[in-house]
Amino acid sequence: MIEIEGLTKHFGAVAAVAGIDLKVGKGEVLGFLGPNGAGKSTTMKMVTGFLAPTEGRVSVCGHDIETDTIAAQRSIGYLPEGAPAYGDMTPRQFLAFIARVRGFEGAANKARVEAAVAKTDLDPVLDQPIDTLSKGFKRRVGLAQAILHDPPVLIMDEPTDGLDPNQKHSVRELIRAMAREKAIIVSTHLLEEVEAICTRAVIIDRGRVVADGTPAQLLARSRHHNAVTLTVPAQDAANITTKLRTIAAVATVEQAPGDGGTVQLTAFPKGGALLIEDVGRMAADDEWKVQELYAEPGRLDEVFRAITTHDAARAREARA
Amino acid sequence: MNSVWPIFRREFATYFATPLAYVFIVIFLFAMGAFTFYIGNFYQNGVADLTVFFGYHPWLYLFLVPAIAMRLWAEERRTGTMELLMTLPVPLWATVVGKFLAAWAFTGIALALTFPIWLTVNFLGSPDNGVILASYIGSFLMAGGYLAIGAAISAMTSNQVIAFVVSVVVCFLFTVSGAPLVLDFFRDWAPLLLINTIASFSFLTHFSAITAGVIDLRDVIYFVSLIALFLLVNIVVIDLKRTG
């Protein structure tokens, strides 16, 4: 439902987005990841028609965003970065305005606003000026505005930024509930969010896609993928380390201090092989005093750090 | 046209949701009164007409209208609502026209609230109410001209102070372009045609023609086309910013 081809945006000499190709279909929740300044927001601004691309094209539900703008924008719900809203209006007035702009008048207007309010739990603050609301409520006003017309395409720039864990949970539940019927793009810094709600993760860096796959596929690229961690008494550590190294599939064993005279040992596999069975059998056979024993699925932050660049390095490079 | 209405309605309501409307209207009315009665010596003139009153309108608008216009786009940019507004399914022209019409309607209300002075002259004597009506229409058209200029300039920046100062300067040039201050600068070297063209851009020339009691179609066309021109500039400026 969203087709992005060769999307490029230059600000002066700087290329904020440098040729992005993506297709997002119905039922997909695409997590858009990347360091600050990687081009996530700029890409979203072009997909929604706020910025004109320097090159490339975007089509939303078959409508080109540059030539058939209004039709494309009708099918998009968009939560811009920071969830901007008219601060002097109350959520009720603001949502009624959005509904009116989207062509809902009278009873339909009221029904749309009520439905969006119910989904985002806004009733307690419906008649307070938006300027006086907490960050969590403001964000949900933005969310309510985006989903009000039940759009087939939903684009959200950091929808859970600034929310507490309870609010994050309810927003994620909301996204998950809508996922089957829509094509959704969510940008986020929170890697756990990708694992929680996304069916697909795209990492961009310096305006390019550097990784594209399911969260599990990305996790498989982590050094920790299928590694096994054991917590054992400190005096047994050396002995157990030696034993672990005898397993053919073990590449290295790393040691980290644990709590109360214990040590954490992590055995990394060769080529992502499964270790847990071998290690488990060995621990049982040799009667190690193991307090904890678990296999790691992989660490997304590790993958993220490995394939993206640091902002200072990027800025230096851009200047050079 | 359907898409102009929600934009107009929201923008217009904003004036009254904040102290802006009330502060503006009070100052507008107070300044009108002060100029007319104290500086213009309305009573001492002993003539029951509103020439003095309308004579001050261009100068009051020069400062008060840019104050209304400066926030039109600059504030949207500063608070980020610009992004929201531009991604809603509304054609750009409709947004520009809707916002302009809301601000214009608001200045219209402020202008209409000067009606006590009309009652006063009718109480004191028997003025030509046709002339007064023509003058009100002319004043409203002129306010629209100032407003369209201010709106276009507001679209260029996210800084309201810059928007205000630049608007006042541009509006000033349009106000006095028929006065010696401007024309003397061109007189020595420019061809007569150019000088006449510049002079014909003057708000003062067209406005005083209307306040003389004749609504000449040319004066109306002048203000209407000036408004249209600057709304077009407004659209182009926003579109250029989009291309970035």
Coordinates of C-alpha atoms in Angstrom, one line a residue, chain A residues 9-11 45 48-52 66 70 73-74 78 80-81 84-86 88-89 94 97-98 100-102 105 145, chain B residues 5-7 9-10 14 17-18 75-77 79-91 99 241-244:
Chain A
K9 CA 16.2 14.6 -0.2
H10 CA 19.0 17.1 -0.3
F11 CA 19.1 20.1 2.1
K45 CA 7.7 13.9 5.9
T48 CA 3.1 12.3 3.9
G49 CA 3.6 15.1 1.4
F50 CA 5.0 17.7 3.9
L51 CA 8.3 17.9 2.0
A52 CA 8.8 17.4 -1.7
E66 CA 3.3 14.6 -5.5
I70 CA -5.1 15.1 -1.7
Q73 CA -3.3 12.3 2.0
R74 CA -6.9 11.1 2.5
Y78 CA 0.0 10.8 10.3
P80 CA 4.3 14.0 13.1
E81 CA 7.3 14.1 15.4
P84 CA 2.0 19.0 17.3
A85 CA -1.5 20.3 17.9
Y86 CA -3.2 23.6 18.4
D88 CA -5.3 26.8 22.6
M89 CA -7.9 24.2 21.5
F94 CA -9.2 19.9 17.9
F97 CA -11.6 20.3 13.5
I98 CA -9.6 17.4 12.1
R100 CA -14.4 18.4 9.7
V101 CA -11.3 18.8 7.5
R102 CA -11.5 15.1 6.7
E105 CA -20.0 16.7 9.5
Q145 CA -6.0 12.7 15.3
Chain B
W5 CA -14.6 26.5 5.6
P6 CA -13.1 24.2 8.3
I7 CA -9.8 26.1 8.0
R9 CA -13.6 28.3 11.2
R10 CA -10.7 27.1 13.2
T14 CA -8.5 31.0 17.6
A17 CA -9.9 31.6 22.3
T18 CA -7.0 33.7 23.3
E75 CA 3.3 30.5 14.5
E76 CA 2.3 27.4 12.6
R77 CA 6.0 26.8 11.7
T79 CA 4.9 25.1 17.0
G80 CA 5.1 22.4 14.3
T81 CA 1.4 22.5 13.5
M82 CA 2.5 23.5 10.0
E83 CA 3.4 19.8 9.4
L84 CA 0.0 18.7 10.6
L85 CA -1.8 21.3 8.5
M86 CA 0.1 20.6 5.3
T87 CA -0.5 16.8 5.6
L88 CA -4.2 17.1 5.9
P89 CA -6.1 16.5 2.7
V90 CA -6.7 20.2 2.0
P91 CA -5.4 21.9 -1.1
K99 CA -6.6 31.6 7.0
K241 CA 9.7 26.0 1.4
R242 CA 8.3 22.5 0.8
T243 CA 10.8 21.9 -1.9
G244 CA 13.4 23.2 0.5

